[in-house]
Short mmCIF file of N, CA and C in Angstrom, two decimals:
data_model
loop_
_atom_site.label_atom_id
_atom_site.label_comp_id
_atom_site.label_asym_id
_atom_site.label_seq_id
_atom_site.Cartn_x
_atom_site.Cartn_y
_atom_site.Cartn_z
N UNK A 29 -53.99 -49.57 -1.95
CA UNK A 29 -54.76 -49.99 -3.11
C UNK A 29 -53.81 -50.63 -4.13
N UNK A 30 -54.15 -51.78 -4.61
CA UNK A 30 -53.29 -52.50 -5.56
C UNK A 30 -53.42 -51.91 -6.95
N UNK A 31 -52.32 -51.85 -7.65
CA UNK A 31 -52.33 -51.37 -9.03
C UNK A 31 -52.79 -52.49 -9.95
N UNK A 32 -53.45 -52.09 -11.03
CA UNK A 32 -53.86 -53.10 -12.01
C UNK A 32 -52.63 -53.58 -12.77
N UNK A 33 -52.78 -54.71 -13.45
CA UNK A 33 -51.66 -55.26 -14.24
C UNK A 33 -51.23 -54.28 -15.31
N UNK A 34 -52.20 -53.53 -15.86
CA UNK A 34 -51.86 -52.59 -16.93
C UNK A 34 -51.04 -51.43 -16.38
N UNK A 35 -51.36 -50.94 -15.17
CA UNK A 35 -50.61 -49.83 -14.59
C UNK A 35 -49.19 -50.25 -14.26
N UNK A 36 -49.03 -51.47 -13.76
CA UNK A 36 -47.70 -51.94 -13.39
C UNK A 36 -46.88 -52.32 -14.61
N UNK A 37 -47.54 -52.66 -15.69
CA UNK A 37 -46.86 -53.18 -16.85
C UNK A 37 -46.84 -54.69 -16.74
N UNK A 38 -47.05 -55.32 -17.82
CA UNK A 38 -47.15 -56.77 -17.80
C UNK A 38 -45.88 -57.41 -18.35
N UNK A 39 -45.20 -58.22 -17.55
CA UNK A 39 -44.02 -58.91 -18.06
C UNK A 39 -44.36 -59.81 -19.24
N UNK A 40 -45.55 -60.42 -19.20
CA UNK A 40 -45.97 -61.27 -20.30
C UNK A 40 -46.13 -60.46 -21.59
N UNK A 41 -46.76 -59.29 -21.48
CA UNK A 41 -46.95 -58.43 -22.65
C UNK A 41 -45.60 -57.95 -23.18
N UNK A 42 -44.69 -57.61 -22.28
CA UNK A 42 -43.36 -57.16 -22.69
C UNK A 42 -42.62 -58.27 -23.44
N UNK A 43 -42.75 -59.49 -22.97
CA UNK A 43 -42.10 -60.63 -23.63
C UNK A 43 -42.67 -60.82 -25.03
N UNK A 44 -43.99 -60.76 -25.14
CA UNK A 44 -44.64 -60.93 -26.44
C UNK A 44 -44.24 -59.79 -27.38
N UNK A 45 -44.17 -58.57 -26.85
CA UNK A 45 -43.76 -57.43 -27.66
C UNK A 45 -42.33 -57.58 -28.15
N UNK A 46 -41.44 -58.13 -27.31
CA UNK A 46 -40.06 -58.37 -27.76
C UNK A 46 -40.04 -59.37 -28.91
N UNK A 47 -40.90 -60.40 -28.83
CA UNK A 47 -41.01 -61.35 -29.95
C UNK A 47 -41.49 -60.64 -31.21
N UNK A 48 -42.44 -59.71 -31.05
CA UNK A 48 -42.91 -58.93 -32.18
C UNK A 48 -41.82 -58.05 -32.76
N UNK A 49 -41.02 -57.46 -31.88
CA UNK A 49 -39.91 -56.61 -32.34
C UNK A 49 -38.89 -57.43 -33.12
N UNK A 50 -38.60 -58.65 -32.65
CA UNK A 50 -37.66 -59.50 -33.37
C UNK A 50 -38.23 -59.89 -34.73
N UNK A 51 -39.53 -60.20 -34.77
CA UNK A 51 -40.16 -60.55 -36.04
C UNK A 51 -40.12 -59.37 -37.00
N UNK A 52 -40.34 -58.16 -36.49
CA UNK A 52 -40.27 -56.96 -37.33
C UNK A 52 -38.85 -56.76 -37.85
N UNK A 53 -37.88 -57.00 -36.99
CA UNK A 53 -36.48 -56.88 -37.41
C UNK A 53 -36.18 -57.87 -38.54
N UNK A 54 -36.79 -59.05 -38.45
CA UNK A 54 -36.61 -60.08 -39.49
C UNK A 54 -37.54 -59.88 -40.68
N UNK A 55 -38.32 -58.81 -40.64
CA UNK A 55 -39.30 -58.46 -41.68
C UNK A 55 -40.36 -59.55 -41.87
N UNK A 56 -40.69 -60.23 -40.79
CA UNK A 56 -41.79 -61.18 -40.78
C UNK A 56 -43.00 -60.41 -40.24
N UNK A 57 -43.63 -59.63 -41.13
CA UNK A 57 -44.66 -58.67 -40.71
C UNK A 57 -45.90 -59.36 -40.16
N UNK A 58 -46.27 -60.49 -40.70
CA UNK A 58 -47.45 -61.18 -40.18
C UNK A 58 -47.26 -61.59 -38.73
N UNK A 59 -46.10 -62.16 -38.43
CA UNK A 59 -45.81 -62.56 -37.05
C UNK A 59 -45.69 -61.34 -36.15
N UNK A 60 -45.05 -60.29 -36.65
CA UNK A 60 -44.88 -59.07 -35.85
C UNK A 60 -46.25 -58.49 -35.47
N UNK A 61 -47.14 -58.41 -36.45
CA UNK A 61 -48.47 -57.86 -36.17
C UNK A 61 -49.23 -58.75 -35.19
N UNK A 62 -49.15 -60.04 -35.38
CA UNK A 62 -49.85 -60.97 -34.48
C UNK A 62 -49.32 -60.82 -33.05
N UNK A 63 -48.00 -60.72 -32.88
CA UNK A 63 -47.42 -60.61 -31.54
C UNK A 63 -47.74 -59.25 -30.91
N UNK A 64 -47.63 -58.17 -31.70
CA UNK A 64 -47.94 -56.85 -31.14
C UNK A 64 -49.43 -56.73 -30.81
N UNK A 65 -50.30 -57.36 -31.62
CA UNK A 65 -51.73 -57.33 -31.33
C UNK A 65 -51.99 -58.01 -29.98
N UNK A 66 -51.35 -59.16 -29.78
CA UNK A 66 -51.53 -59.89 -28.51
C UNK A 66 -50.99 -59.07 -27.35
N UNK A 67 -49.83 -58.47 -27.51
CA UNK A 67 -49.24 -57.64 -26.45
C UNK A 67 -50.14 -56.45 -26.13
N UNK A 68 -50.72 -55.83 -27.16
CA UNK A 68 -51.59 -54.66 -26.97
C UNK A 68 -52.90 -55.05 -26.27
N UNK A 69 -53.36 -56.27 -26.49
CA UNK A 69 -54.57 -56.73 -25.79
C UNK A 69 -54.31 -56.85 -24.29
N UNK A 70 -53.09 -57.22 -23.93
CA UNK A 70 -52.73 -57.37 -22.52
C UNK A 70 -52.39 -56.02 -21.91
N UNK A 71 -51.64 -55.20 -22.65
CA UNK A 71 -51.18 -53.91 -22.14
C UNK A 71 -51.25 -52.88 -23.27
N UNK A 72 -52.11 -51.88 -23.13
CA UNK A 72 -52.37 -50.89 -24.18
C UNK A 72 -51.13 -50.10 -24.60
N UNK A 73 -50.10 -50.07 -23.79
CA UNK A 73 -48.93 -49.29 -24.17
C UNK A 73 -48.23 -49.83 -25.42
N UNK A 74 -48.58 -51.04 -25.84
CA UNK A 74 -47.95 -51.63 -27.02
C UNK A 74 -48.75 -51.37 -28.30
N UNK A 75 -49.81 -50.56 -28.23
CA UNK A 75 -50.60 -50.28 -29.44
C UNK A 75 -49.79 -49.51 -30.48
N UNK A 76 -48.90 -48.63 -30.04
CA UNK A 76 -48.07 -47.89 -30.99
C UNK A 76 -47.20 -48.84 -31.80
N UNK A 77 -46.66 -49.87 -31.16
CA UNK A 77 -45.86 -50.86 -31.88
C UNK A 77 -46.69 -51.57 -32.94
N UNK A 78 -47.93 -51.87 -32.59
CA UNK A 78 -48.84 -52.53 -33.53
C UNK A 78 -49.10 -51.63 -34.74
N UNK A 79 -49.36 -50.35 -34.49
CA UNK A 79 -49.62 -49.41 -35.58
C UNK A 79 -48.40 -49.31 -36.52
N UNK A 80 -47.23 -49.26 -35.95
CA UNK A 80 -46.01 -49.17 -36.76
C UNK A 80 -45.80 -50.45 -37.57
N UNK A 81 -46.07 -51.60 -36.97
CA UNK A 81 -45.92 -52.86 -37.71
C UNK A 81 -46.87 -52.90 -38.90
N UNK A 82 -48.10 -52.42 -38.72
CA UNK A 82 -49.03 -52.33 -39.86
C UNK A 82 -48.46 -51.42 -40.95
N UNK A 83 -47.89 -50.29 -40.55
CA UNK A 83 -47.31 -49.36 -41.53
C UNK A 83 -46.15 -50.00 -42.28
N UNK A 84 -45.31 -50.73 -41.56
CA UNK A 84 -44.16 -51.37 -42.20
C UNK A 84 -44.61 -52.44 -43.20
N UNK A 85 -45.61 -53.23 -42.81
CA UNK A 85 -46.10 -54.24 -43.74
C UNK A 85 -46.76 -53.57 -44.94
N UNK A 86 -47.46 -52.47 -44.72
CA UNK A 86 -48.08 -51.73 -45.82
C UNK A 86 -47.01 -51.23 -46.79
N UNK A 87 -45.90 -50.74 -46.25
CA UNK A 87 -44.80 -50.27 -47.09
C UNK A 87 -44.27 -51.42 -47.95
N UNK A 88 -44.15 -52.60 -47.33
CA UNK A 88 -43.69 -53.78 -48.06
C UNK A 88 -44.68 -54.16 -49.17
N UNK A 89 -45.97 -54.14 -48.85
CA UNK A 89 -47.00 -54.43 -49.86
C UNK A 89 -46.94 -53.42 -51.01
N UNK A 90 -46.79 -52.15 -50.68
CA UNK A 90 -46.75 -51.12 -51.72
C UNK A 90 -45.54 -51.31 -52.63
N UNK A 91 -44.42 -51.70 -52.05
CA UNK A 91 -43.22 -51.95 -52.85
C UNK A 91 -43.44 -53.10 -53.83
N UNK A 92 -44.32 -54.04 -53.46
CA UNK A 92 -44.66 -55.17 -54.33
C UNK A 92 -45.87 -54.89 -55.22
N UNK A 93 -46.30 -53.62 -55.27
CA UNK A 93 -47.45 -53.20 -56.08
C UNK A 93 -48.77 -53.80 -55.59
N UNK A 94 -48.83 -54.21 -54.34
CA UNK A 94 -50.05 -54.76 -53.74
C UNK A 94 -50.76 -53.62 -53.00
N UNK A 95 -51.29 -52.69 -53.78
CA UNK A 95 -51.79 -51.45 -53.22
C UNK A 95 -53.01 -51.63 -52.32
N UNK A 96 -53.94 -52.51 -52.68
CA UNK A 96 -55.12 -52.70 -51.84
C UNK A 96 -54.75 -53.29 -50.48
N UNK A 97 -53.80 -54.24 -50.48
CA UNK A 97 -53.34 -54.80 -49.21
C UNK A 97 -52.66 -53.71 -48.36
N UNK A 98 -51.90 -52.86 -49.01
CA UNK A 98 -51.23 -51.77 -48.30
C UNK A 98 -52.26 -50.81 -47.70
N UNK A 99 -53.28 -50.46 -48.48
CA UNK A 99 -54.32 -49.57 -47.97
C UNK A 99 -55.06 -50.20 -46.79
N UNK A 100 -55.33 -51.50 -46.87
CA UNK A 100 -55.99 -52.20 -45.76
C UNK A 100 -55.16 -52.12 -44.48
N UNK A 101 -53.85 -52.36 -44.61
CA UNK A 101 -53.00 -52.29 -43.42
C UNK A 101 -52.91 -50.87 -42.87
N UNK A 102 -52.88 -49.88 -43.74
CA UNK A 102 -52.85 -48.50 -43.26
C UNK A 102 -54.16 -48.13 -42.58
N UNK A 103 -55.27 -48.66 -43.08
CA UNK A 103 -56.55 -48.45 -42.39
C UNK A 103 -56.50 -49.02 -40.98
N UNK A 104 -55.91 -50.20 -40.85
CA UNK A 104 -55.77 -50.81 -39.52
C UNK A 104 -54.87 -49.96 -38.61
N UNK A 105 -53.78 -49.46 -39.18
CA UNK A 105 -52.87 -48.61 -38.41
C UNK A 105 -53.59 -47.36 -37.91
N UNK A 106 -54.42 -46.78 -38.78
CA UNK A 106 -55.16 -45.57 -38.40
C UNK A 106 -56.19 -45.90 -37.32
N UNK A 107 -56.82 -47.08 -37.39
CA UNK A 107 -57.76 -47.48 -36.33
C UNK A 107 -57.05 -47.60 -34.99
N UNK A 108 -55.85 -48.16 -35.02
CA UNK A 108 -55.09 -48.36 -33.78
C UNK A 108 -54.58 -47.03 -33.24
N UNK A 109 -54.10 -46.16 -34.11
CA UNK A 109 -53.54 -44.87 -33.69
C UNK A 109 -53.97 -43.77 -34.66
N UNK A 110 -55.15 -43.19 -34.45
CA UNK A 110 -55.66 -42.18 -35.37
C UNK A 110 -54.91 -40.84 -35.30
N UNK A 111 -53.96 -40.70 -34.40
CA UNK A 111 -53.21 -39.44 -34.26
C UNK A 111 -51.85 -39.49 -34.96
N UNK A 112 -51.59 -40.54 -35.75
CA UNK A 112 -50.31 -40.67 -36.43
C UNK A 112 -50.43 -40.15 -37.86
N UNK A 113 -49.92 -38.96 -38.09
CA UNK A 113 -50.03 -38.31 -39.40
C UNK A 113 -49.31 -39.11 -40.49
N UNK A 114 -48.28 -39.87 -40.12
CA UNK A 114 -47.54 -40.65 -41.13
C UNK A 114 -48.42 -41.69 -41.80
N UNK A 115 -49.33 -42.29 -41.05
CA UNK A 115 -50.23 -43.29 -41.64
C UNK A 115 -51.13 -42.64 -42.68
N UNK A 116 -51.63 -41.45 -42.38
CA UNK A 116 -52.46 -40.73 -43.36
C UNK A 116 -51.63 -40.35 -44.59
N UNK A 117 -50.39 -39.94 -44.34
CA UNK A 117 -49.50 -39.56 -45.45
C UNK A 117 -49.23 -40.75 -46.36
N UNK A 118 -48.92 -41.90 -45.78
CA UNK A 118 -48.66 -43.10 -46.58
C UNK A 118 -49.91 -43.54 -47.32
N UNK A 119 -51.05 -43.44 -46.67
CA UNK A 119 -52.33 -43.80 -47.28
C UNK A 119 -52.57 -42.91 -48.50
N UNK A 120 -52.36 -41.60 -48.33
CA UNK A 120 -52.56 -40.65 -49.43
C UNK A 120 -51.59 -40.92 -50.58
N UNK A 121 -50.35 -41.25 -50.26
CA UNK A 121 -49.35 -41.51 -51.31
C UNK A 121 -49.77 -42.70 -52.17
N UNK A 122 -50.30 -43.74 -51.54
CA UNK A 122 -50.74 -44.91 -52.31
C UNK A 122 -51.97 -44.55 -53.15
N UNK A 123 -52.87 -43.77 -52.57
CA UNK A 123 -54.05 -43.35 -53.33
C UNK A 123 -53.65 -42.51 -54.53
N UNK A 124 -52.63 -41.69 -54.39
CA UNK A 124 -52.15 -40.92 -55.54
C UNK A 124 -51.60 -41.86 -56.61
N UNK A 125 -50.92 -42.89 -56.17
CA UNK A 125 -50.35 -43.85 -57.12
C UNK A 125 -51.43 -44.55 -57.95
N UNK A 126 -52.59 -44.77 -57.33
CA UNK A 126 -53.69 -45.43 -58.05
C UNK A 126 -54.70 -44.40 -58.58
N UNK A 127 -54.30 -43.13 -58.57
CA UNK A 127 -55.10 -42.02 -59.12
C UNK A 127 -56.44 -41.81 -58.43
N UNK A 128 -56.50 -42.06 -57.14
CA UNK A 128 -57.70 -41.77 -56.37
C UNK A 128 -57.46 -40.47 -55.60
N UNK A 129 -57.52 -39.36 -56.35
CA UNK A 129 -57.13 -38.07 -55.80
C UNK A 129 -58.11 -37.55 -54.74
N UNK A 130 -59.38 -37.88 -54.85
CA UNK A 130 -60.34 -37.42 -53.84
C UNK A 130 -59.98 -37.98 -52.46
N UNK A 131 -59.68 -39.26 -52.40
CA UNK A 131 -59.31 -39.88 -51.12
C UNK A 131 -57.95 -39.36 -50.65
N UNK A 132 -57.04 -39.14 -51.58
CA UNK A 132 -55.73 -38.61 -51.20
C UNK A 132 -55.88 -37.21 -50.59
N UNK A 133 -56.74 -36.39 -51.17
CA UNK A 133 -56.99 -35.06 -50.61
C UNK A 133 -57.52 -35.16 -49.18
N UNK A 134 -58.46 -36.08 -48.97
CA UNK A 134 -59.03 -36.26 -47.63
C UNK A 134 -57.95 -36.71 -46.64
N UNK A 135 -57.09 -37.62 -47.07
CA UNK A 135 -56.04 -38.11 -46.18
C UNK A 135 -55.01 -37.04 -45.86
N UNK A 136 -54.63 -36.25 -46.86
CA UNK A 136 -53.71 -35.14 -46.55
C UNK A 136 -54.39 -34.13 -45.63
N UNK A 137 -55.69 -33.96 -45.77
CA UNK A 137 -56.43 -33.10 -44.85
C UNK A 137 -56.34 -33.61 -43.42
N UNK A 138 -56.49 -34.93 -43.24
CA UNK A 138 -56.36 -35.53 -41.91
C UNK A 138 -54.93 -35.40 -41.38
N UNK A 139 -53.95 -35.58 -42.26
CA UNK A 139 -52.55 -35.43 -41.84
C UNK A 139 -52.29 -34.00 -41.38
N UNK A 140 -52.87 -33.03 -42.07
CA UNK A 140 -52.70 -31.63 -41.69
C UNK A 140 -53.38 -31.35 -40.36
N UNK A 141 -54.57 -31.92 -40.14
CA UNK A 141 -55.24 -31.74 -38.85
C UNK A 141 -54.40 -32.32 -37.72
N UNK A 142 -53.78 -33.45 -37.98
CA UNK A 142 -52.98 -34.13 -36.97
C UNK A 142 -51.65 -33.43 -36.73
N UNK A 143 -51.03 -32.93 -37.79
CA UNK A 143 -49.73 -32.27 -37.68
C UNK A 143 -49.73 -31.05 -38.60
N UNK A 144 -50.37 -29.94 -38.17
CA UNK A 144 -50.52 -28.77 -39.04
C UNK A 144 -49.21 -28.07 -39.39
N UNK A 145 -48.15 -28.33 -38.66
CA UNK A 145 -46.88 -27.66 -38.92
C UNK A 145 -45.99 -28.37 -39.93
N UNK A 146 -46.46 -29.46 -40.52
CA UNK A 146 -45.65 -30.20 -41.49
C UNK A 146 -45.87 -29.63 -42.88
N UNK A 147 -44.86 -29.02 -43.41
CA UNK A 147 -44.93 -28.32 -44.69
C UNK A 147 -45.31 -29.27 -45.83
N UNK A 148 -44.73 -30.46 -45.86
CA UNK A 148 -44.93 -31.34 -47.02
C UNK A 148 -46.39 -31.74 -47.19
N UNK A 149 -47.16 -31.82 -46.11
CA UNK A 149 -48.56 -32.20 -46.25
C UNK A 149 -49.32 -31.11 -47.03
N UNK A 150 -49.02 -29.87 -46.73
CA UNK A 150 -49.64 -28.75 -47.47
C UNK A 150 -49.21 -28.76 -48.93
N UNK A 151 -47.93 -29.00 -49.16
CA UNK A 151 -47.42 -28.98 -50.53
C UNK A 151 -47.99 -30.12 -51.37
N UNK A 152 -48.06 -31.33 -50.80
CA UNK A 152 -48.64 -32.45 -51.55
C UNK A 152 -50.11 -32.22 -51.85
N UNK A 153 -50.85 -31.72 -50.85
CA UNK A 153 -52.26 -31.45 -51.09
C UNK A 153 -52.43 -30.36 -52.15
N UNK A 154 -51.57 -29.35 -52.08
CA UNK A 154 -51.60 -28.31 -53.10
C UNK A 154 -51.30 -28.86 -54.48
N UNK A 155 -50.39 -29.79 -54.57
CA UNK A 155 -50.05 -30.44 -55.84
C UNK A 155 -51.26 -31.17 -56.41
N UNK A 156 -51.98 -31.89 -55.55
CA UNK A 156 -53.18 -32.60 -56.02
C UNK A 156 -54.22 -31.60 -56.53
N UNK A 157 -54.40 -30.52 -55.78
CA UNK A 157 -55.35 -29.50 -56.24
C UNK A 157 -54.94 -28.96 -57.61
N UNK A 158 -53.64 -28.74 -57.78
CA UNK A 158 -53.15 -28.23 -59.06
C UNK A 158 -53.41 -29.23 -60.18
N UNK A 159 -53.17 -30.52 -59.92
CA UNK A 159 -53.45 -31.55 -60.93
C UNK A 159 -54.92 -31.55 -61.35
N UNK A 160 -55.78 -31.25 -60.41
CA UNK A 160 -57.21 -31.25 -60.67
C UNK A 160 -57.69 -29.93 -61.25
N UNK A 161 -56.80 -28.96 -61.40
CA UNK A 161 -57.17 -27.67 -61.97
C UNK A 161 -57.75 -26.69 -60.97
N UNK A 162 -57.69 -27.01 -59.68
CA UNK A 162 -58.21 -26.14 -58.63
C UNK A 162 -57.06 -25.26 -58.13
N UNK A 163 -56.76 -24.23 -58.89
CA UNK A 163 -55.61 -23.39 -58.59
C UNK A 163 -55.80 -22.56 -57.33
N UNK A 164 -57.05 -22.19 -57.02
CA UNK A 164 -57.31 -21.42 -55.81
C UNK A 164 -56.88 -22.19 -54.56
N UNK A 165 -57.32 -23.45 -54.44
CA UNK A 165 -56.93 -24.26 -53.28
C UNK A 165 -55.45 -24.63 -53.33
N UNK A 166 -54.91 -24.80 -54.53
CA UNK A 166 -53.47 -25.09 -54.66
C UNK A 166 -52.66 -23.93 -54.09
N UNK A 167 -53.06 -22.72 -54.43
CA UNK A 167 -52.34 -21.54 -53.92
C UNK A 167 -52.54 -21.38 -52.41
N UNK A 168 -53.71 -21.71 -51.91
CA UNK A 168 -53.98 -21.61 -50.48
C UNK A 168 -53.04 -22.54 -49.70
N UNK A 169 -52.89 -23.78 -50.19
CA UNK A 169 -51.99 -24.71 -49.50
C UNK A 169 -50.53 -24.30 -49.64
N UNK A 170 -50.14 -23.79 -50.81
CA UNK A 170 -48.77 -23.32 -51.00
C UNK A 170 -48.49 -22.14 -50.07
N UNK A 171 -49.43 -21.23 -49.96
CA UNK A 171 -49.27 -20.10 -49.03
C UNK A 171 -49.14 -20.57 -47.59
N UNK A 172 -49.95 -21.57 -47.22
CA UNK A 172 -49.87 -22.12 -45.86
C UNK A 172 -48.49 -22.71 -45.61
N UNK A 173 -47.94 -23.41 -46.59
CA UNK A 173 -46.60 -23.99 -46.45
C UNK A 173 -45.56 -22.89 -46.30
N UNK A 174 -45.70 -21.83 -47.06
CA UNK A 174 -44.74 -20.72 -46.97
C UNK A 174 -44.83 -20.02 -45.61
N UNK A 175 -46.03 -19.89 -45.08
CA UNK A 175 -46.19 -19.26 -43.76
C UNK A 175 -45.53 -20.12 -42.68
N UNK A 176 -45.67 -21.43 -42.80
CA UNK A 176 -45.01 -22.31 -41.84
C UNK A 176 -43.51 -22.15 -41.95
N UNK A 177 -43.01 -22.09 -43.17
CA UNK A 177 -41.57 -21.95 -43.40
C UNK A 177 -41.04 -20.66 -42.80
N UNK A 178 -41.82 -19.57 -42.94
CA UNK A 178 -41.39 -18.28 -42.41
C UNK A 178 -41.35 -18.26 -40.90
N UNK A 179 -42.18 -19.07 -40.25
CA UNK A 179 -42.20 -19.07 -38.79
C UNK A 179 -41.06 -19.87 -38.19
N UNK A 180 -40.45 -20.75 -38.98
CA UNK A 180 -39.31 -21.50 -38.48
C UNK A 180 -38.07 -20.63 -38.59
N UNK A 181 -37.33 -20.52 -37.50
CA UNK A 181 -36.18 -19.63 -37.45
C UNK A 181 -35.01 -20.20 -38.26
N UNK A 182 -34.58 -19.50 -39.28
CA UNK A 182 -33.42 -19.98 -40.06
C UNK A 182 -32.12 -19.77 -39.30
N UNK A 183 -31.14 -20.58 -39.62
CA UNK A 183 -29.82 -20.42 -39.02
C UNK A 183 -29.13 -19.24 -39.67
N UNK A 184 -28.61 -18.33 -38.88
CA UNK A 184 -28.00 -17.12 -39.42
C UNK A 184 -26.47 -17.16 -39.44
N UNK A 185 -25.90 -18.26 -39.03
CA UNK A 185 -24.44 -18.37 -39.07
C UNK A 185 -23.77 -17.80 -37.85
N UNK A 186 -24.50 -17.20 -36.94
CA UNK A 186 -23.90 -16.60 -35.76
C UNK A 186 -24.15 -17.39 -34.48
N UNK A 187 -24.87 -18.48 -34.58
CA UNK A 187 -25.16 -19.24 -33.37
C UNK A 187 -23.93 -20.00 -32.91
N UNK A 188 -23.93 -20.39 -31.67
CA UNK A 188 -22.80 -21.10 -31.08
C UNK A 188 -22.91 -22.58 -31.45
N UNK A 189 -21.79 -23.16 -31.79
CA UNK A 189 -21.72 -24.58 -32.13
C UNK A 189 -21.92 -25.38 -30.84
N UNK A 190 -22.88 -26.31 -30.80
CA UNK A 190 -23.22 -27.03 -29.57
C UNK A 190 -22.10 -27.92 -29.08
N UNK A 191 -21.34 -28.50 -29.95
CA UNK A 191 -20.29 -29.43 -29.52
C UNK A 191 -19.10 -28.72 -28.90
N UNK A 192 -18.67 -27.62 -29.48
CA UNK A 192 -17.44 -27.00 -29.02
C UNK A 192 -17.65 -25.69 -28.29
N UNK A 193 -18.91 -25.21 -28.21
CA UNK A 193 -19.22 -23.91 -27.60
C UNK A 193 -18.47 -22.77 -28.27
N UNK A 194 -18.11 -22.94 -29.53
CA UNK A 194 -17.47 -21.87 -30.30
C UNK A 194 -18.36 -21.55 -31.48
N UNK A 195 -18.19 -20.36 -31.99
CA UNK A 195 -18.92 -20.02 -33.19
C UNK A 195 -18.33 -20.79 -34.36
N UNK A 196 -19.18 -21.26 -35.28
CA UNK A 196 -18.65 -21.97 -36.44
C UNK A 196 -17.85 -21.01 -37.32
N UNK A 197 -16.85 -21.53 -38.03
CA UNK A 197 -16.04 -20.64 -38.87
C UNK A 197 -16.86 -20.05 -40.00
N UNK A 198 -16.54 -18.82 -40.36
CA UNK A 198 -17.20 -18.15 -41.48
C UNK A 198 -16.62 -18.69 -42.78
N UNK A 199 -17.47 -18.86 -43.74
CA UNK A 199 -16.98 -19.28 -45.05
C UNK A 199 -16.37 -18.07 -45.75
N UNK A 200 -15.24 -18.27 -46.35
CA UNK A 200 -14.58 -17.19 -47.08
C UNK A 200 -14.96 -17.26 -48.54
N UNK A 201 -15.11 -16.11 -49.13
CA UNK A 201 -15.42 -16.10 -50.57
C UNK A 201 -14.17 -16.49 -51.33
N UNK A 202 -14.39 -17.27 -52.38
CA UNK A 202 -13.27 -17.70 -53.20
C UNK A 202 -12.94 -16.58 -54.18
N UNK A 203 -11.69 -16.25 -54.29
CA UNK A 203 -11.27 -15.21 -55.22
C UNK A 203 -10.66 -15.84 -56.45
N UNK A 204 -11.09 -15.39 -57.57
CA UNK A 204 -10.50 -15.85 -58.84
C UNK A 204 -9.37 -14.93 -59.20
N UNK A 205 -8.28 -15.47 -59.63
CA UNK A 205 -7.13 -14.64 -60.03
C UNK A 205 -6.98 -14.62 -61.50
#
């Protein structure tokens, strides 16, 4: 049974994607998006590149205070890859900048659904709740962030150094004379 062009990978799509990557490197976001869109139409494996190019152009727009253009590009990025929590985070950050806290709360909620172990999403959402005077939800998100922090194993100073297979040196207390 013959494999489809998508299963084998398309040399044409790869070539177009390389052109998109070069355009992104040159910060020519319009060309990068156009090339990645074309590559993704031929081979779906390039959709992630398209989503990232939209995010990069959105970042550029936001830096130029073109917030609506940035939000539009982030919406496109989310359509292409709805499982990328960073797009929701960037979307929420711009909404906070333009004081649209309701939408920012919704976007941080989506970021948390996508990546529940990311502490900063809980903290930012808690901050918005606090700004709005909703201290109950602010505390709930802060508690969630603290629980995540507690589950991550802290370094105790006794682990083996990966490069040298030796224990790292202990810090000595400085004595004042």
